[in-house]
PDB file of C-alpha atoms in Angstrom:
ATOM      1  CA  UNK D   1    -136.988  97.599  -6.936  1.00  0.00           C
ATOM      2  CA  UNK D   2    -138.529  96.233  -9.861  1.00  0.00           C
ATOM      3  CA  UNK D   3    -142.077  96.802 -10.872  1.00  0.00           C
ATOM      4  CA  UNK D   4    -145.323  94.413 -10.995  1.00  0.00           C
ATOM      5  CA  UNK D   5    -144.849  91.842 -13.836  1.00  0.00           C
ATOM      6  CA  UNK D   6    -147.568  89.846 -15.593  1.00  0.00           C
ATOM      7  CA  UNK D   7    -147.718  86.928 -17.868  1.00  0.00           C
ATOM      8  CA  UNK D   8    -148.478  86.565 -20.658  1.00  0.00           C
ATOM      9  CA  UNK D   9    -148.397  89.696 -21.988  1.00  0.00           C
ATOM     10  CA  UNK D  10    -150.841  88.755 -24.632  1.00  0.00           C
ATOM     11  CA  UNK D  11    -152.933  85.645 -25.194  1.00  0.00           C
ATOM     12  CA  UNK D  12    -155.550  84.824 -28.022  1.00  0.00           C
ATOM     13  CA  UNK D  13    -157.698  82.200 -27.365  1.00  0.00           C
ATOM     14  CA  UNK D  14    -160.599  80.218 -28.835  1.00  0.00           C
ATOM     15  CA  UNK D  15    -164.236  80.163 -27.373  1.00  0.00           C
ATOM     16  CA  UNK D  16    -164.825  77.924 -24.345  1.00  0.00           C
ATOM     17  CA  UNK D  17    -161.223  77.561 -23.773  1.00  0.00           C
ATOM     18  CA  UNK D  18    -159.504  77.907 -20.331  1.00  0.00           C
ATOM     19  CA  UNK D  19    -156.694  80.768 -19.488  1.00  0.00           C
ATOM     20  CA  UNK D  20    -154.534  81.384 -16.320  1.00  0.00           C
ATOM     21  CA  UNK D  21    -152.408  84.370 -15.856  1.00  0.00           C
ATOM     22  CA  UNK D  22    -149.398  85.255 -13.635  1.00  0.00           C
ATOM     23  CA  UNK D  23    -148.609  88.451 -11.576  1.00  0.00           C
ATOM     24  CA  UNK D  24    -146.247  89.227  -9.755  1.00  0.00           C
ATOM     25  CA  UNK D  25    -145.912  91.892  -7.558  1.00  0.00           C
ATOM     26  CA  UNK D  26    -143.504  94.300  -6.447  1.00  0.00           C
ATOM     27  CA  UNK D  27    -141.637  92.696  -3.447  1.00  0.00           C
ATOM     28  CA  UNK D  28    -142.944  93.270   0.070  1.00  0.00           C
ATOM     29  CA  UNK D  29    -146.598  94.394  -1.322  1.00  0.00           C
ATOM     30  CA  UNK D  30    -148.882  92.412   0.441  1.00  0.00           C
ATOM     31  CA  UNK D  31    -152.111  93.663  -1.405  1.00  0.00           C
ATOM     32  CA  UNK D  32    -152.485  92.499  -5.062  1.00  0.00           C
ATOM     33  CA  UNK D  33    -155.670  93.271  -7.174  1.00  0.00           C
ATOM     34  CA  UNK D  34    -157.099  92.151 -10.289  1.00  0.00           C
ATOM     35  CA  UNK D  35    -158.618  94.592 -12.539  1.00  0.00           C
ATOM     36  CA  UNK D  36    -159.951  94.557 -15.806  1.00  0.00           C
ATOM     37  CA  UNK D  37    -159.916  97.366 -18.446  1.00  0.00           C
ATOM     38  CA  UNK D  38    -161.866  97.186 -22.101  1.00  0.00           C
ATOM     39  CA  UNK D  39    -161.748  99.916 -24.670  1.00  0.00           C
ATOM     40  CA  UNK D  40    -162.451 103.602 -23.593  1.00  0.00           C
ATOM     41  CA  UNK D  41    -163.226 102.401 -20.246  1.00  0.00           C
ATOM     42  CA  UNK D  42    -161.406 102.791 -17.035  1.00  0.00           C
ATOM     43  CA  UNK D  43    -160.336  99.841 -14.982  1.00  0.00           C
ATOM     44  CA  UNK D  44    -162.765  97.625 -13.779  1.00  0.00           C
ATOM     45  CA  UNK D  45    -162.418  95.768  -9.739  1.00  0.00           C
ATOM     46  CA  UNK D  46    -162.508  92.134  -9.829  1.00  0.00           C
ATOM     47  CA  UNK D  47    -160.957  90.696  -6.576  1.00  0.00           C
ATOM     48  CA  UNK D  48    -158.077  91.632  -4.390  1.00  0.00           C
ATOM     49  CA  UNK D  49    -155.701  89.769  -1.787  1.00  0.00           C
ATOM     50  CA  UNK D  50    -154.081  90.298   1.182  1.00  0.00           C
ATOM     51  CA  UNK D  51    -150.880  87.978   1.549  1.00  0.00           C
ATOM     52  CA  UNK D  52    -152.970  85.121   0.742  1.00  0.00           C
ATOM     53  CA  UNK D  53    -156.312  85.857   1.890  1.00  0.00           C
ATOM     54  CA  UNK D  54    -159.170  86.862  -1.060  1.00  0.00           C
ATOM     55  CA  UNK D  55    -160.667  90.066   0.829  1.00  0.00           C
ATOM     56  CA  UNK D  56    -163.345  91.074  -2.174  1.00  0.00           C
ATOM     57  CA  UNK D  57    -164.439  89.954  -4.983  1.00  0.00           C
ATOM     58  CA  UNK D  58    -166.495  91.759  -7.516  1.00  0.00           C
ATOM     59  CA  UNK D  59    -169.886  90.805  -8.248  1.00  0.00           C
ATOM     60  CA  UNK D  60    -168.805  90.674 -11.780  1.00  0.00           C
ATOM     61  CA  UNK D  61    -166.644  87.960 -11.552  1.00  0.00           C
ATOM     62  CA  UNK D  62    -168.560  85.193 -12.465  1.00  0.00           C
ATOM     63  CA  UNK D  63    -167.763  81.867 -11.081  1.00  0.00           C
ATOM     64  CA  UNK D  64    -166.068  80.908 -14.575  1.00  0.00           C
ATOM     65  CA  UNK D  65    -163.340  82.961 -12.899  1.00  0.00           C
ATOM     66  CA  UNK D  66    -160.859  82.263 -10.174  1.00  0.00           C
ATOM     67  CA  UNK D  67    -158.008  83.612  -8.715  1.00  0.00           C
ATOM     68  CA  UNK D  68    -155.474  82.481  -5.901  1.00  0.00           C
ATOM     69  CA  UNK D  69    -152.769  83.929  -4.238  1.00  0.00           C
ATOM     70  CA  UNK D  70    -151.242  80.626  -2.494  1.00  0.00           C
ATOM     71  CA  UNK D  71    -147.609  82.021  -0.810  1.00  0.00           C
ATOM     72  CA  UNK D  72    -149.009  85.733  -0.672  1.00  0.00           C
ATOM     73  CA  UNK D  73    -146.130  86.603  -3.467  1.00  0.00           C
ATOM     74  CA  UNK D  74    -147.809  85.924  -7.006  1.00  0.00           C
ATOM     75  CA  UNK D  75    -151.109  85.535  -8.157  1.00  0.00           C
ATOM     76  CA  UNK D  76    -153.018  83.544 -11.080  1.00  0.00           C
ATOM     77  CA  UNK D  77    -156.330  84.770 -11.949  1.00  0.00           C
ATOM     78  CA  UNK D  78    -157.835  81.544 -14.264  1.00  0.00           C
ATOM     79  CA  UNK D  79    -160.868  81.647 -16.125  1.00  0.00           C
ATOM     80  CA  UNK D  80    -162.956  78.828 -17.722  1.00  0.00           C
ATOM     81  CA  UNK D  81    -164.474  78.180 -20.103  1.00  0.00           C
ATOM     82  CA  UNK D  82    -163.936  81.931 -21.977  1.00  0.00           C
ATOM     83  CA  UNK D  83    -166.395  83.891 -24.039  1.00  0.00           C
ATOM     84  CA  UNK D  84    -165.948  86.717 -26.737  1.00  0.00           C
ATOM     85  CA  UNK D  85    -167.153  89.319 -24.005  1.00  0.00           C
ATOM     86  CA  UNK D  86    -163.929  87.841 -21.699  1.00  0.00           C
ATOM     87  CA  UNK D  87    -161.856  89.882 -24.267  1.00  0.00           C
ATOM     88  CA  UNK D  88    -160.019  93.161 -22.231  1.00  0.00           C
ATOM     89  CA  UNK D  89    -156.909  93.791 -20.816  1.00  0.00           C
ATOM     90  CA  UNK D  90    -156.353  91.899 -17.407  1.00  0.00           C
ATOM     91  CA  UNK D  91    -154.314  94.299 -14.647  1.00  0.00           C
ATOM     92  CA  UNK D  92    -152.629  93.468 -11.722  1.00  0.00           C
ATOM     93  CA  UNK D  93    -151.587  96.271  -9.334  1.00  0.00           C
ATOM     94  CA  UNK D  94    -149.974  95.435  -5.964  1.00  0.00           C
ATOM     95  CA  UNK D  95    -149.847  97.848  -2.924  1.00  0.00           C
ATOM     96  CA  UNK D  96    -148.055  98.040   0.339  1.00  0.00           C
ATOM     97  CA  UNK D  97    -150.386  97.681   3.611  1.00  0.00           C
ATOM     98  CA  UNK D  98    -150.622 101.175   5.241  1.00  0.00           C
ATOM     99  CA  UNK D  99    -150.228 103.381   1.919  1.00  0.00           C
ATOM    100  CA  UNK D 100    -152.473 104.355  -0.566  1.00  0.00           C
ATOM    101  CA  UNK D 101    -150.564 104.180  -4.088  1.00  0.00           C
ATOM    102  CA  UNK D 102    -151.665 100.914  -6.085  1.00  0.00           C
ATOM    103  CA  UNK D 103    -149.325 100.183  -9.251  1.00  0.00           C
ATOM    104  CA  UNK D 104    -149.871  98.197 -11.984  1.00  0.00           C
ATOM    105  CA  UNK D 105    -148.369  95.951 -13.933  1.00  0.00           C
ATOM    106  CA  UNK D 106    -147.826  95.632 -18.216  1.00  0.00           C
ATOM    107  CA  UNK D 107    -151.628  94.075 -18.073  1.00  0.00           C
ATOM    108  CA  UNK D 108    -152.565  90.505 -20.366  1.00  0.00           C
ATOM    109  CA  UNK D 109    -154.220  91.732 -23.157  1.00  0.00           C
ATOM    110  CA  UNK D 110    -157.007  88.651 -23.896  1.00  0.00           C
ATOM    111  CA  UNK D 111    -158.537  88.028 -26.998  1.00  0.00           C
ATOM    112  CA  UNK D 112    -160.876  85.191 -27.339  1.00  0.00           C
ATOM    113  CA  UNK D 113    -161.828  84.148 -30.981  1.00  0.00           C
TER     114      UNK D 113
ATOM    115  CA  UNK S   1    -168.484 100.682  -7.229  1.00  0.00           C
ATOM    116  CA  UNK S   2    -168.560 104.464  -6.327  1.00  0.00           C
ATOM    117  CA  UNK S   3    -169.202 106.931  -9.056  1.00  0.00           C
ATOM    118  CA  UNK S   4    -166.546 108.834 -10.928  1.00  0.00           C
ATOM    119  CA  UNK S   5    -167.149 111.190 -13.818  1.00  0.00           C
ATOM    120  CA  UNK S   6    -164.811 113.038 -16.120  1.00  0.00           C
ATOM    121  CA  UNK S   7    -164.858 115.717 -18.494  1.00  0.00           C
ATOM    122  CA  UNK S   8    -165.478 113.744 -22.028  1.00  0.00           C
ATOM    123  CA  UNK S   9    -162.074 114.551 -24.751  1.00  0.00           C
ATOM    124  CA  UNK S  10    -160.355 114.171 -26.657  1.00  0.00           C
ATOM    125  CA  UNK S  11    -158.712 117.789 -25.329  1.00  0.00           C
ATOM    126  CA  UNK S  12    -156.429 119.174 -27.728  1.00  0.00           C
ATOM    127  CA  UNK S  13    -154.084 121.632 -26.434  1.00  0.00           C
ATOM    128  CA  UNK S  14    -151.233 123.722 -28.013  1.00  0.00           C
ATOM    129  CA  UNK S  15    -147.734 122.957 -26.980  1.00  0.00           C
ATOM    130  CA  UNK S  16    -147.030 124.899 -23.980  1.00  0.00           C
ATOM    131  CA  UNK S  17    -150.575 125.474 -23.088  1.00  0.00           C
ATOM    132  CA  UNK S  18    -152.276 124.714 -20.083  1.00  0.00           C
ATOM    133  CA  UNK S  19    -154.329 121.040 -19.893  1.00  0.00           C
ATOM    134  CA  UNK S  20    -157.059 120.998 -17.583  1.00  0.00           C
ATOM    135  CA  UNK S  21    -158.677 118.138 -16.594  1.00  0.00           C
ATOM    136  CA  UNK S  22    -162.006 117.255 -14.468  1.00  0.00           C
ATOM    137  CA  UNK S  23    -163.292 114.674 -11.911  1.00  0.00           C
ATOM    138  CA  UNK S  24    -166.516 114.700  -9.753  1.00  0.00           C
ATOM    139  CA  UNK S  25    -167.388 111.438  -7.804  1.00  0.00           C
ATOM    140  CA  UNK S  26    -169.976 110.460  -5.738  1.00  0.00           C
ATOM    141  CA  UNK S  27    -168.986 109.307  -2.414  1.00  0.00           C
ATOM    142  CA  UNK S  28    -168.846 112.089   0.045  1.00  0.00           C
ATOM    143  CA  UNK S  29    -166.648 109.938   2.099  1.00  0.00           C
ATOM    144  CA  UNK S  30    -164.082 109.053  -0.358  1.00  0.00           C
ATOM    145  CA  UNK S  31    -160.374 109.849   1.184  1.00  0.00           C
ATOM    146  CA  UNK S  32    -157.482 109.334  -1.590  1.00  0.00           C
ATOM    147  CA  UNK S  33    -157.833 110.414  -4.992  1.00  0.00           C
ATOM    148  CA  UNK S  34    -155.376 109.586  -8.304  1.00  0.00           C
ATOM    149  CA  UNK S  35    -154.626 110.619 -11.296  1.00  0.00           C
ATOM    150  CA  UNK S  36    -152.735 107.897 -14.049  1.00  0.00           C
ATOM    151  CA  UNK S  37    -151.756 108.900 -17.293  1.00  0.00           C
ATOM    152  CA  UNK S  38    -152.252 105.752 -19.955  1.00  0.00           C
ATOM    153  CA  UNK S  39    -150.677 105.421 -22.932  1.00  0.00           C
ATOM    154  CA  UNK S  40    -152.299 103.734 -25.992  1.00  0.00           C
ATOM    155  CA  UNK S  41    -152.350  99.827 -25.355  1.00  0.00           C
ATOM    156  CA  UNK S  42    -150.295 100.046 -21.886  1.00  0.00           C
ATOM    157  CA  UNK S  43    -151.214 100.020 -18.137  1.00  0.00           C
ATOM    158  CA  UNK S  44    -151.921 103.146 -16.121  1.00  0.00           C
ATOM    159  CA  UNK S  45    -149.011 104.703 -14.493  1.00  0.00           C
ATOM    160  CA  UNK S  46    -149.097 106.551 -11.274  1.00  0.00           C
ATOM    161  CA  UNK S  47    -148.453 110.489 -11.974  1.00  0.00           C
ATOM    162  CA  UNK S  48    -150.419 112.219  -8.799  1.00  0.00           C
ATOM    163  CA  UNK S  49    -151.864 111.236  -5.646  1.00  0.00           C
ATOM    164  CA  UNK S  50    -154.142 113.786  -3.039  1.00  0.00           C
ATOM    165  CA  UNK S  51    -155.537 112.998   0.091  1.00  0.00           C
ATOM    166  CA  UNK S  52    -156.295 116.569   1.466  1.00  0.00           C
ATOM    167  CA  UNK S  53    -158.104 119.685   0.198  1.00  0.00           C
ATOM    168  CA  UNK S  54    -156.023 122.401  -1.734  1.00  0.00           C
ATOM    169  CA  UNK S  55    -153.065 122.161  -4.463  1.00  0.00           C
ATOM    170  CA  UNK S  56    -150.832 119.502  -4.739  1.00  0.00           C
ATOM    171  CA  UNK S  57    -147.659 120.067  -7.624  1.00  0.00           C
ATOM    172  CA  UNK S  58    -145.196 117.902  -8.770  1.00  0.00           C
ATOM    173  CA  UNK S  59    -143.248 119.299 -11.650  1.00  0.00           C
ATOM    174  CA  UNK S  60    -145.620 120.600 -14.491  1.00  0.00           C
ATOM    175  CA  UNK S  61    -148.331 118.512 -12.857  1.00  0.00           C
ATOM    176  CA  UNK S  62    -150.559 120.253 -10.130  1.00  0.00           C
ATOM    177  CA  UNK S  63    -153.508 118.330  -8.703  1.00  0.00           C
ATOM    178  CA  UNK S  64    -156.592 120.263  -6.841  1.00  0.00           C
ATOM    179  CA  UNK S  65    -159.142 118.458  -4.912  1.00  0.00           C
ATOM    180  CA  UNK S  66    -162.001 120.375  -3.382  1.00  0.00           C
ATOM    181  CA  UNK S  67    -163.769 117.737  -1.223  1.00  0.00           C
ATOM    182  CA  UNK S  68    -167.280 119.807  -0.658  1.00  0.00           C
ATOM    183  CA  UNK S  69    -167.476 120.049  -4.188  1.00  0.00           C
ATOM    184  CA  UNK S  70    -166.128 116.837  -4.213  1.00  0.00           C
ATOM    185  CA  UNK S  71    -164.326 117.473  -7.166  1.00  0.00           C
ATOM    186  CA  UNK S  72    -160.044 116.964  -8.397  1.00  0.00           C
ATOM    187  CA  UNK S  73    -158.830 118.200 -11.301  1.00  0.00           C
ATOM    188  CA  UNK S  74    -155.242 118.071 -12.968  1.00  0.00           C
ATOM    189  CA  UNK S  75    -153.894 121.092 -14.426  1.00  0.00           C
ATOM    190  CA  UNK S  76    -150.436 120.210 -16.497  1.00  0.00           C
ATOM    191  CA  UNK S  77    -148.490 123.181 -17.290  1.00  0.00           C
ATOM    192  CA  UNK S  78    -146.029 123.574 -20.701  1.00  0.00           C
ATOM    193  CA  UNK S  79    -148.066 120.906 -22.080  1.00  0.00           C
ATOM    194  CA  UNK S  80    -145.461 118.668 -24.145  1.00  0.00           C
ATOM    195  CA  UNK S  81    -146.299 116.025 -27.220  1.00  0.00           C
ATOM    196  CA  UNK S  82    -145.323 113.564 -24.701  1.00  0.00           C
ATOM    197  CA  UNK S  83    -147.986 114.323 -22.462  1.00  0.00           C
ATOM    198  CA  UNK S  84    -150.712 113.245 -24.811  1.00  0.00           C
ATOM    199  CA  UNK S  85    -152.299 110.485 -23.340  1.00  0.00           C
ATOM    200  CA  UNK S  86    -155.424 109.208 -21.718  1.00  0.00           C
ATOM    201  CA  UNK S  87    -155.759 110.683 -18.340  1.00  0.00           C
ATOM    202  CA  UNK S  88    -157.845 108.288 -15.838  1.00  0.00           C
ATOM    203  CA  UNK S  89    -159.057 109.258 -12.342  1.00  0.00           C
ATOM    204  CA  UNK S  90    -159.664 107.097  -9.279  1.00  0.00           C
ATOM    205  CA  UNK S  91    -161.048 107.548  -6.268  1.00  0.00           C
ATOM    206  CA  UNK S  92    -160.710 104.690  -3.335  1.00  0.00           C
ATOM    207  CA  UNK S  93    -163.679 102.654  -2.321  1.00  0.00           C
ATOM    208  CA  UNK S  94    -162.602 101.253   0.272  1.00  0.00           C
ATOM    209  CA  UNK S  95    -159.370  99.276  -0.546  1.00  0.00           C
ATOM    210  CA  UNK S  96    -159.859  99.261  -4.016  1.00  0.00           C
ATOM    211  CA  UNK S  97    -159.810 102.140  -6.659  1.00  0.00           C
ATOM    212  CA  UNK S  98    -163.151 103.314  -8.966  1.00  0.00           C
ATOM    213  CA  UNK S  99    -161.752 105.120 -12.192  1.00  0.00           C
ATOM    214  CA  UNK S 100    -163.581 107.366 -14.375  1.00  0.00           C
ATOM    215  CA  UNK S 101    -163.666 106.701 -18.062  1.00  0.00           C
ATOM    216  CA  UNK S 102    -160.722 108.716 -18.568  1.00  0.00           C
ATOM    217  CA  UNK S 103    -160.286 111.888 -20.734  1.00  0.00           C
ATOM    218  CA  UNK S 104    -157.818 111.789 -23.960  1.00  0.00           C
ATOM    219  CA  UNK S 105    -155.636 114.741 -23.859  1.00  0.00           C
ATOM    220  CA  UNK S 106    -153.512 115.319 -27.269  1.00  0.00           C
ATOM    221  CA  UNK S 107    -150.776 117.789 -27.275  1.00  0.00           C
ATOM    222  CA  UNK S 108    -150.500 119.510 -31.006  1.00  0.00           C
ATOM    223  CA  UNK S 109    -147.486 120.681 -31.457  1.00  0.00           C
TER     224      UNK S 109
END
């Protein structure tokens, strides 16, 4: 059973350019989430799925940010047009319906210049 | 997102010593609380999981949760170098998890 992948695991990026990143989950999860983690700080909610469905999404994900989930296997979380504060670590955890345990993935470490 | 405090670090423990670590939060009606150990620049990794009131161990790692006080700790026993690491805990809200800010153990050996 392999674990929850992400990609990239880093990306540097300039000001007002656009990112997308991949996760994968671990197979048969059907809940995915999308955290985000900067320095000395836990992790952070953004938005999770079931299958394909977008249950919640934080009300600090600004609508420069999307994410989709179109087969219920993998998600991209894409945002626009990114700013120096976009900088963190980007974490996807997946989860099987009915338990409790969410486990994440390597993370996408962001830096925007 | 629901409340979660820990114990500010860094703790420094002796090798072999005891590490104990803190978490209050403020939902009364939280269920499933977590402990994840993080290593410098990686992603938090599962170690503990408690749903009901009392002791929970797992090899050197025992987790308490006292849901009146609601308040979990982690004790980890024989503290190793290894172990030293920043210790985050989470508490569901709902489907998703609130951490605290976590609490940097370091193991001196």
């Amino acid at each position: 059973d392999t674990g929850v992948s992400q990609d990239p695991r880093h990306k540097i990026t300039k000001r007002g350019q656009n990112v997308t990143f991949r996760c994968d989950p671990i197979s048969e999860h059907n809940r995915l989430y999308w955290y985000r983690q900067t320095l000395g700080q836990g992790p952070e909610f953004l938005t999770y799925f079931q299958n394909e469905a977008q249950l919640e999404k934080s009300r600090l994900l600004s609508d420069r940010f999307s994410a989709e989930r179109p087969k219920g296997s993998f998600s991209t979380l894409e945002i626009q047009r990114t700013e120096q504060g976009d900088s963190a670590m980007y974490l996807c955890a997946s989860q099987l319906a009915g338990d409790y345990e969410q486990y994440f993935g390597p993370g996408t470490r962001l830096t925007v210049t | 997102q629901k409340e979660v405090e820990q114990n500010s670090g860094p703790l420094s423990v002796p090798e072999g010593a005891i590490a104990s670590l803190n978490c209050t939060y403020s939902d009364r009606g939280s269920q499933s609380f977590f402990w994840y150990r993080q290593y410098s620049g990686k992603s938090p990794e599962l170690i503990m999981s408690i749903y009901s009131n009392g002791d929970k161990e797992d090899g050197r790692f025992t987790a308490q949760l006292n849901k009146a006080s609601q308040y979990v700790s982690l004790l980890i026993r024989d503290s190793q170098p290894s172990d030293s690491a920043t210790y985050l805990c989470a508490v569901n809200d709902d489907y998703k998890l609130s951490f605290g800010a976590g609490t940097t153990v370091t193991v001196r050996a």
